[in-house]
PDB file of C-alpha atoms in Angstrom:
ATOM      1  CA  UNK A 674      90.059  96.053 124.230  1.00 83.00           C
ATOM      2  CA  UNK A 675      92.867  94.764 122.094  1.00 88.00           C
ATOM      3  CA  UNK A 676      91.890  92.961 118.909  1.00 93.00           C
ATOM      4  CA  UNK A 677      93.230  91.512 115.664  1.00 96.00           C
ATOM      5  CA  UNK A 678      91.442  91.446 112.326  1.00 96.00           C
ATOM      6  CA  UNK A 679      92.514  89.194 109.475  1.00 95.00           C
ATOM      7  CA  UNK A 680      91.273  88.927 105.946  1.00 87.00           C
ATOM      8  CA  UNK A 681      88.699  86.206 105.516  1.00 83.00           C
ATOM      9  CA  UNK A 682      89.589  83.069 103.658  1.00 85.00           C
ATOM     10  CA  UNK A 683      89.970  80.685 102.187  1.00 94.00           C
ATOM     11  CA  UNK A 684      92.707  82.029  99.986  1.00 96.00           C
ATOM     12  CA  UNK A 685      93.350  79.769  97.014  1.00 97.00           C
ATOM     13  CA  UNK A 686      96.535  80.199  94.993  1.00 97.00           C
ATOM     14  CA  UNK A 687      98.490  78.320  92.398  1.00 97.00           C
ATOM     15  CA  UNK A 688     101.987  77.147  93.225  1.00 97.00           C
ATOM     16  CA  UNK A 689     104.632  79.900  92.855  1.00 97.00           C
ATOM     17  CA  UNK A 690     102.042  82.680  93.195  1.00 97.00           C
ATOM     18  CA  UNK A 691     102.579  85.702  95.453  1.00 98.00           C
ATOM     19  CA  UNK A 692     100.842  85.608  98.821  1.00 97.00           C
ATOM     20  CA  UNK A 693      99.505  88.431 100.957  1.00 97.00           C
ATOM     21  CA  UNK A 694      97.390  87.888 104.052  1.00 97.00           C
ATOM     22  CA  UNK A 695      96.236  91.142 105.602  1.00 97.00           C
ATOM     23  CA  UNK A 696      96.284  91.715 109.346  1.00 97.00           C
ATOM     24  CA  UNK A 697      95.399  94.855 111.270  1.00 97.00           C
ATOM     25  CA  UNK A 698      95.280  95.349 115.008  1.00 96.00           C
ATOM     26  CA  UNK A 699      93.933  97.548 117.748  1.00 94.00           C
ATOM     27  CA  UNK A 700      95.976  97.770 120.920  1.00 91.00           C
ATOM     28  CA  UNK A 701      96.966 100.080 123.695  1.00 83.00           C
ATOM     29  CA  UNK A 702     100.639 100.498 124.316  1.00 80.00           C
ATOM     30  CA  UNK A 703     103.249  98.814 122.147  1.00 83.00           C
ATOM     31  CA  UNK A 704     102.290  95.226 121.329  1.00 89.00           C
ATOM     32  CA  UNK A 705     104.503  92.485 120.002  1.00 90.00           C
ATOM     33  CA  UNK A 706     103.109  90.965 116.827  1.00 93.00           C
ATOM     34  CA  UNK A 707     103.230  87.359 115.654  1.00 94.00           C
ATOM     35  CA  UNK A 708     102.216  85.081 112.823  1.00 97.00           C
ATOM     36  CA  UNK A 709     101.474  81.472 113.715  1.00 96.00           C
ATOM     37  CA  UNK A 710     100.693  78.632 111.334  1.00 97.00           C
ATOM     38  CA  UNK A 711      98.550  75.564 112.009  1.00 95.00           C
ATOM     39  CA  UNK A 712      98.820  72.464 109.833  1.00 92.00           C
ATOM     40  CA  UNK A 713      95.974  69.931 109.850  1.00 87.00           C
ATOM     41  CA  UNK A 714      95.771  67.962 113.086  1.00 84.00           C
ATOM     42  CA  UNK A 715      98.518  69.924 114.755  1.00 86.00           C
ATOM     43  CA  UNK A 716      98.977  72.768 117.191  1.00 88.00           C
ATOM     44  CA  UNK A 717     100.233  76.210 116.265  1.00 93.00           C
ATOM     45  CA  UNK A 718     103.805  76.911 115.246  1.00 94.00           C
ATOM     46  CA  UNK A 719     105.436  80.311 115.447  1.00 94.00           C
ATOM     47  CA  UNK A 720     106.201  81.531 111.929  1.00 97.00           C
ATOM     48  CA  UNK A 721     107.671  84.948 112.657  1.00 96.00           C
ATOM     49  CA  UNK A 722     107.481  87.857 115.067  1.00 93.00           C
ATOM     50  CA  UNK A 723     108.210  91.577 115.392  1.00 93.00           C
ATOM     51  CA  UNK A 724     108.510  93.405 118.665  1.00 89.00           C
ATOM     52  CA  UNK A 725     108.667  97.080 117.696  1.00 90.00           C
ATOM     53  CA  UNK A 726     107.630  99.461 114.934  1.00 92.00           C
ATOM     54  CA  UNK A 727     109.364  98.984 111.566  1.00 95.00           C
ATOM     55  CA  UNK A 728     110.760  95.593 112.594  1.00 95.00           C
ATOM     56  CA  UNK A 729     110.562  92.981 109.852  1.00 97.00           C
ATOM     57  CA  UNK A 730     110.047  89.374 110.871  1.00 96.00           C
ATOM     58  CA  UNK A 731     111.011  86.674 108.396  1.00 97.00           C
ATOM     59  CA  UNK A 732     111.162  82.894 108.245  1.00 96.00           C
ATOM     60  CA  UNK A 733     110.929  80.208 105.522  1.00 95.00           C
ATOM     61  CA  UNK A 734     110.416  82.858 102.828  1.00 97.00           C
ATOM     62  CA  UNK A 735     107.581  84.561 104.722  1.00 98.00           C
ATOM     63  CA  UNK A 736     107.907  88.201 105.782  1.00 98.00           C
ATOM     64  CA  UNK A 737     105.857  90.724 107.738  1.00 98.00           C
ATOM     65  CA  UNK A 738     106.651  94.307 108.723  1.00 98.00           C
ATOM     66  CA  UNK A 739     105.331  95.971 111.886  1.00 97.00           C
ATOM     67  CA  UNK A 740     103.629  99.151 110.649  1.00 96.00           C
ATOM     68  CA  UNK A 741     102.581 101.313 113.573  1.00 94.00           C
ATOM     69  CA  UNK A 742     101.212 104.132 111.417  1.00 94.00           C
ATOM     70  CA  UNK A 743      98.717 101.791 109.742  1.00 96.00           C
ATOM     71  CA  UNK A 744      98.461  99.318 112.685  1.00 96.00           C
ATOM     72  CA  UNK A 745      99.161  96.472 110.296  1.00 97.00           C
ATOM     73  CA  UNK A 746     101.296  93.352 110.092  1.00 98.00           C
ATOM     74  CA  UNK A 747     100.584  91.827 106.677  1.00 98.00           C
ATOM     75  CA  UNK A 748     102.100  88.443 105.848  1.00 98.00           C
ATOM     76  CA  UNK A 749     103.785  88.016 102.448  1.00 98.00           C
ATOM     77  CA  UNK A 750     105.591  85.324 100.535  1.00 98.00           C
ATOM     78  CA  UNK A 751     106.990  85.690  97.062  1.00 97.00           C
ATOM     79  CA  UNK A 752     106.371  82.144  95.814  1.00 96.00           C
ATOM     80  CA  UNK A 753     104.079  79.743  97.675  1.00 97.00           C
ATOM     81  CA  UNK A 754     104.356  75.964  97.624  1.00 97.00           C
ATOM     82  CA  UNK A 755     101.746  73.258  98.098  1.00 96.00           C
ATOM     83  CA  UNK A 756     103.329  72.545 101.481  1.00 95.00           C
ATOM     84  CA  UNK A 757     102.378  76.063 102.636  1.00 96.00           C
ATOM     85  CA  UNK A 758      98.712  75.034 102.703  1.00 96.00           C
ATOM     86  CA  UNK A 759      97.605  75.642 106.293  1.00 96.00           C
ATOM     87  CA  UNK A 760      95.723  78.083 108.520  1.00 96.00           C
ATOM     88  CA  UNK A 761      97.591  81.290 109.369  1.00 97.00           C
ATOM     89  CA  UNK A 762      96.910  83.296 112.521  1.00 97.00           C
ATOM     90  CA  UNK A 763      97.959  86.835 113.258  1.00 97.00           C
ATOM     91  CA  UNK A 764      98.317  87.582 116.976  1.00 95.00           C
ATOM     92  CA  UNK A 765      99.472  90.178 119.434  1.00 93.00           C
ATOM     93  CA  UNK A 766     100.542  90.404 123.017  1.00 87.00           C
ATOM     94  CA  UNK A 767     101.147  93.531 124.982  1.00 70.00           C
ATOM     95  CA  UNK A 768     102.594  94.365 128.348  1.00 62.00           C
ATOM     96  CA  UNK A 769     105.282  92.560 130.239  1.00 59.00           C
ATOM     97  CA  UNK A 770     102.766  90.840 132.464  1.00 62.00           C
ATOM     98  CA  UNK A 771     100.848  89.285 129.591  1.00 62.00           C
ATOM     99  CA  UNK A 772     103.465  86.915 128.255  1.00 67.00           C
ATOM    100  CA  UNK A 773     101.134  84.022 127.587  1.00 71.00           C
ATOM    101  CA  UNK A 774      98.043  85.964 126.682  1.00 85.00           C
ATOM    102  CA  UNK A 775      97.936  86.089 122.925  1.00 90.00           C
ATOM    103  CA  UNK A 776      95.020  87.716 121.162  1.00 92.00           C
ATOM    104  CA  UNK A 777      94.434  85.976 117.848  1.00 95.00           C
ATOM    105  CA  UNK A 778      92.748  86.892 114.646  1.00 96.00           C
ATOM    106  CA  UNK A 779      90.173  84.497 113.230  1.00 95.00           C
ATOM    107  CA  UNK A 780      92.702  82.737 111.016  1.00 96.00           C
ATOM    108  CA  UNK A 781      93.038  82.602 107.250  1.00 96.00           C
ATOM    109  CA  UNK A 782      93.035  79.290 105.431  1.00 96.00           C
ATOM    110  CA  UNK A 783      95.513  79.089 102.563  1.00 97.00           C
ATOM    111  CA  UNK A 784      95.105  76.441  99.869  1.00 96.00           C
ATOM    112  CA  UNK A 785      97.886  76.107  97.324  1.00 97.00           C
ATOM    113  CA  UNK A 786      97.173  74.051  94.227  1.00 96.00           C
ATOM    114  CA  UNK A 787      99.862  72.414  92.094  1.00 95.00           C
TER     115      UNK A 787
ATOM    116  CA  UNK B 757     114.350  68.431 122.873  1.00 68.00           C
ATOM    117  CA  UNK B 758     110.802  67.185 123.338  1.00 78.00           C
ATOM    118  CA  UNK B 759     108.017  69.594 122.506  1.00 92.00           C
ATOM    119  CA  UNK B 760     104.918  70.419 124.489  1.00 96.00           C
ATOM    120  CA  UNK B 761     103.020  67.233 125.245  1.00 97.00           C
ATOM    121  CA  UNK B 762      99.295  67.150 125.814  1.00 97.00           C
ATOM    122  CA  UNK B 763      97.314  64.144 126.986  1.00 97.00           C
ATOM    123  CA  UNK B 764      94.981  62.660 126.123  1.00 97.00           C
ATOM    124  CA  UNK B 765      94.782  63.436 122.422  1.00 96.00           C
ATOM    125  CA  UNK B 766      91.034  62.795 122.235  1.00 97.00           C
ATOM    126  CA  UNK B 767      88.272  62.711 124.828  1.00 97.00           C
ATOM    127  CA  UNK B 768      84.575  62.018 124.639  1.00 98.00           C
ATOM    128  CA  UNK B 769      82.439  62.985 127.633  1.00 98.00           C
ATOM    129  CA  UNK B 770      78.765  63.469 128.335  1.00 98.00           C
ATOM    130  CA  UNK B 771      77.064  66.586 129.621  1.00 98.00           C
ATOM    131  CA  UNK B 772      77.413  67.125 133.350  1.00 98.00           C
ATOM    132  CA  UNK B 773      80.657  65.196 133.669  1.00 98.00           C
ATOM    133  CA  UNK B 774      83.990  66.737 134.455  1.00 98.00           C
ATOM    134  CA  UNK B 775      87.301  66.367 132.644  1.00 98.00           C
ATOM    135  CA  UNK B 776      90.987  66.940 133.342  1.00 98.00           C
ATOM    136  CA  UNK B 777      93.499  67.700 130.611  1.00 98.00           C
ATOM    137  CA  UNK B 778      97.239  67.492 131.081  1.00 98.00           C
ATOM    138  CA  UNK B 779     100.134  69.454 129.625  1.00 98.00           C
ATOM    139  CA  UNK B 780     103.870  68.892 129.942  1.00 98.00           C
ATOM    140  CA  UNK B 781     105.857  71.952 128.808  1.00 96.00           C
ATOM    141  CA  UNK B 782     109.202  71.978 127.087  1.00 95.00           C
ATOM    142  CA  UNK B 783     111.947  71.245 129.571  1.00 93.00           C
ATOM    143  CA  UNK B 784     113.043  74.475 131.267  1.00 90.00           C
ATOM    144  CA  UNK B 785     109.903  76.421 130.367  1.00 91.00           C
ATOM    145  CA  UNK B 786     108.145  77.838 133.391  1.00 90.00           C
ATOM    146  CA  UNK B 787     105.208  79.608 131.756  1.00 91.00           C
ATOM    147  CA  UNK B 788     102.210  77.569 130.610  1.00 94.00           C
ATOM    148  CA  UNK B 789      99.060  78.957 129.043  1.00 94.00           C
ATOM    149  CA  UNK B 790      95.857  77.360 127.797  1.00 97.00           C
ATOM    150  CA  UNK B 791      93.639  78.216 124.833  1.00 96.00           C
ATOM    151  CA  UNK B 792      90.292  76.993 123.574  1.00 97.00           C
ATOM    152  CA  UNK B 793      89.858  76.696 119.806  1.00 95.00           C
ATOM    153  CA  UNK B 794      86.411  76.415 118.227  1.00 95.00           C
ATOM    154  CA  UNK B 795      85.192  77.080 114.672  1.00 91.00           C
ATOM    155  CA  UNK B 796      82.860  79.816 115.881  1.00 89.00           C
ATOM    156  CA  UNK B 797      84.948  81.675 118.438  1.00 91.00           C
ATOM    157  CA  UNK B 798      88.426  80.921 117.148  1.00 92.00           C
ATOM    158  CA  UNK B 799      91.301  80.870 119.605  1.00 94.00           C
ATOM    159  CA  UNK B 800      90.471  82.198 123.043  1.00 95.00           C
ATOM    160  CA  UNK B 801      92.799  82.585 126.006  1.00 94.00           C
ATOM    161  CA  UNK B 802      91.832  80.595 129.086  1.00 96.00           C
ATOM    162  CA  UNK B 803      94.597  81.196 131.632  1.00 92.00           C
ATOM    163  CA  UNK B 804      98.324  81.381 132.180  1.00 92.00           C
ATOM    164  CA  UNK B 805     100.524  80.009 134.927  1.00 93.00           C
ATOM    165  CA  UNK B 806     104.050  80.945 135.862  1.00 90.00           C
ATOM    166  CA  UNK B 807     105.951  79.276 138.701  1.00 88.00           C
ATOM    167  CA  UNK B 808     102.751  77.670 140.000  1.00 92.00           C
ATOM    168  CA  UNK B 809     100.866  80.989 140.141  1.00 92.00           C
ATOM    169  CA  UNK B 810      98.003  82.001 137.886  1.00 92.00           C
ATOM    170  CA  UNK B 811      99.076  85.241 136.215  1.00 88.00           C
ATOM    171  CA  UNK B 812      96.210  85.860 133.807  1.00 87.00           C
ATOM    172  CA  UNK B 813      92.717  84.569 133.289  1.00 91.00           C
ATOM    173  CA  UNK B 814      90.442  84.897 130.301  1.00 92.00           C
ATOM    174  CA  UNK B 815      86.703  85.438 130.228  1.00 92.00           C
ATOM    175  CA  UNK B 816      85.540  81.929 130.956  1.00 96.00           C
ATOM    176  CA  UNK B 817      83.137  80.748 133.675  1.00 96.00           C
ATOM    177  CA  UNK B 818      84.389  79.340 136.945  1.00 96.00           C
ATOM    178  CA  UNK B 819      83.778  75.802 135.640  1.00 97.00           C
ATOM    179  CA  UNK B 820      87.131  76.176 133.925  1.00 98.00           C
ATOM    180  CA  UNK B 821      90.070  75.952 136.268  1.00 97.00           C
ATOM    181  CA  UNK B 822      93.713  75.032 136.152  1.00 97.00           C
ATOM    182  CA  UNK B 823      96.841  74.572 138.126  1.00 97.00           C
ATOM    183  CA  UNK B 824     100.564  74.216 137.695  1.00 97.00           C
ATOM    184  CA  UNK B 825     102.862  71.919 139.585  1.00 96.00           C
ATOM    185  CA  UNK B 826     106.396  72.519 140.820  1.00 95.00           C
ATOM    186  CA  UNK B 827     107.816  70.727 137.755  1.00 93.00           C
ATOM    187  CA  UNK B 828     105.887  73.202 135.533  1.00 94.00           C
ATOM    188  CA  UNK B 829     103.449  70.559 134.307  1.00 97.00           C
ATOM    189  CA  UNK B 830      99.926  71.901 134.160  1.00 98.00           C
ATOM    190  CA  UNK B 831      96.390  70.595 134.235  1.00 98.00           C
ATOM    191  CA  UNK B 832      93.125  72.194 133.374  1.00 98.00           C
ATOM    192  CA  UNK B 833      89.767  71.013 134.621  1.00 98.00           C
ATOM    193  CA  UNK B 834      86.304  71.616 133.273  1.00 98.00           C
ATOM    194  CA  UNK B 835      83.405  70.706 135.545  1.00 96.00           C
ATOM    195  CA  UNK B 836      79.742  70.223 134.683  1.00 97.00           C
ATOM    196  CA  UNK B 837      80.473  69.902 130.984  1.00 98.00           C
ATOM    197  CA  UNK B 838      78.187  71.558 128.451  1.00 98.00           C
ATOM    198  CA  UNK B 839      77.808  70.809 124.746  1.00 97.00           C
ATOM    199  CA  UNK B 840      79.453  74.158 123.990  1.00 96.00           C
ATOM    200  CA  UNK B 841      82.647  73.036 125.693  1.00 98.00           C
ATOM    201  CA  UNK B 842      83.407  70.802 122.727  1.00 98.00           C
ATOM    202  CA  UNK B 843      86.628  72.218 121.347  1.00 97.00           C
ATOM    203  CA  UNK B 844      90.325  71.741 120.753  1.00 96.00           C
ATOM    204  CA  UNK B 845      92.195  72.727 123.913  1.00 97.00           C
ATOM    205  CA  UNK B 846      95.722  73.903 123.281  1.00 96.00           C
ATOM    206  CA  UNK B 847      98.498  74.270 125.803  1.00 96.00           C
ATOM    207  CA  UNK B 848     101.547  76.440 125.172  1.00 94.00           C
ATOM    208  CA  UNK B 849     104.763  77.007 127.060  1.00 94.00           C
ATOM    209  CA  UNK B 850     107.383  79.716 126.927  1.00 90.00           C
ATOM    210  CA  UNK B 851     110.875  80.063 128.285  1.00 82.00           C
ATOM    211  CA  UNK B 852     110.962  83.599 129.521  1.00 71.00           C
ATOM    212  CA  UNK B 853     108.575  85.818 131.336  1.00 63.00           C
ATOM    213  CA  UNK B 854     108.462  88.532 128.685  1.00 64.00           C
ATOM    214  CA  UNK B 855     105.742  89.702 126.325  1.00 62.00           C
ATOM    215  CA  UNK B 856     107.757  88.911 123.191  1.00 67.00           C
ATOM    216  CA  UNK B 857     108.801  85.431 124.283  1.00 76.00           C
ATOM    217  CA  UNK B 858     107.338  83.064 121.686  1.00 83.00           C
ATOM    218  CA  UNK B 859     104.829  80.414 122.699  1.00 89.00           C
ATOM    219  CA  UNK B 860     105.387  76.775 121.787  1.00 92.00           C
ATOM    220  CA  UNK B 861     102.120  74.915 121.350  1.00 94.00           C
ATOM    221  CA  UNK B 862     101.219  71.291 121.837  1.00 95.00           C
ATOM    222  CA  UNK B 863      99.024  69.412 119.369  1.00 94.00           C
ATOM    223  CA  UNK B 864      96.008  69.821 121.613  1.00 95.00           C
ATOM    224  CA  UNK B 865      93.323  67.700 123.222  1.00 97.00           C
ATOM    225  CA  UNK B 866      90.138  67.309 121.189  1.00 96.00           C
ATOM    226  CA  UNK B 867      87.203  67.268 123.624  1.00 98.00           C
ATOM    227  CA  UNK B 868      83.783  66.189 122.426  1.00 98.00           C
ATOM    228  CA  UNK B 869      80.820  66.592 124.759  1.00 98.00           C
ATOM    229  CA  UNK B 870      77.691  64.594 123.881  1.00 97.00           C
TER     230      UNK B 870
END
């Protein structure tokens, strides 16, 4: 079945460092890909999305490119801030009938130190 | 615009009891889905409702059930609670019935079973 694999955390960085969180997927068909972020005590918030190959999603300085050839959707940010500390989830959904059925990776905890 | 509202925020129940969780979607959203989040299993899809009909169901036992009302509000019920049902239960709503329509999550209901 469909699945998402993320790099294990926690990832600890200093402020202004470059961030990469790896995400690869296995899916039949042509999935849409998402990154969600979860801050402590809160639900998930959509960070960015890409719906077809070579699309680049971007938001708040974060970027991810849908790479069909490598089945990847790595999250990057050029300069992280302390406020970026959170858990990041890569997810996919496929098929028009599966709107609400997201398949999530295990999540990667990011800690940014001043 | 108000976000997705889940009530109650916290619940403590004992084994064998049953529980009902409530979710009010963003105004105008007709799709509601539910997820269980645990440290061991991560985020797992429970079920999705659209226009009062269950469209998808995850791999959970029949003790887990849900429904959606004509105003799109949704409830999920867990009967005969087990210790392993302790989790954060997240509800999400979306506007459109398409695979790339982003989900908007509530802050969740933290259920503890003792």
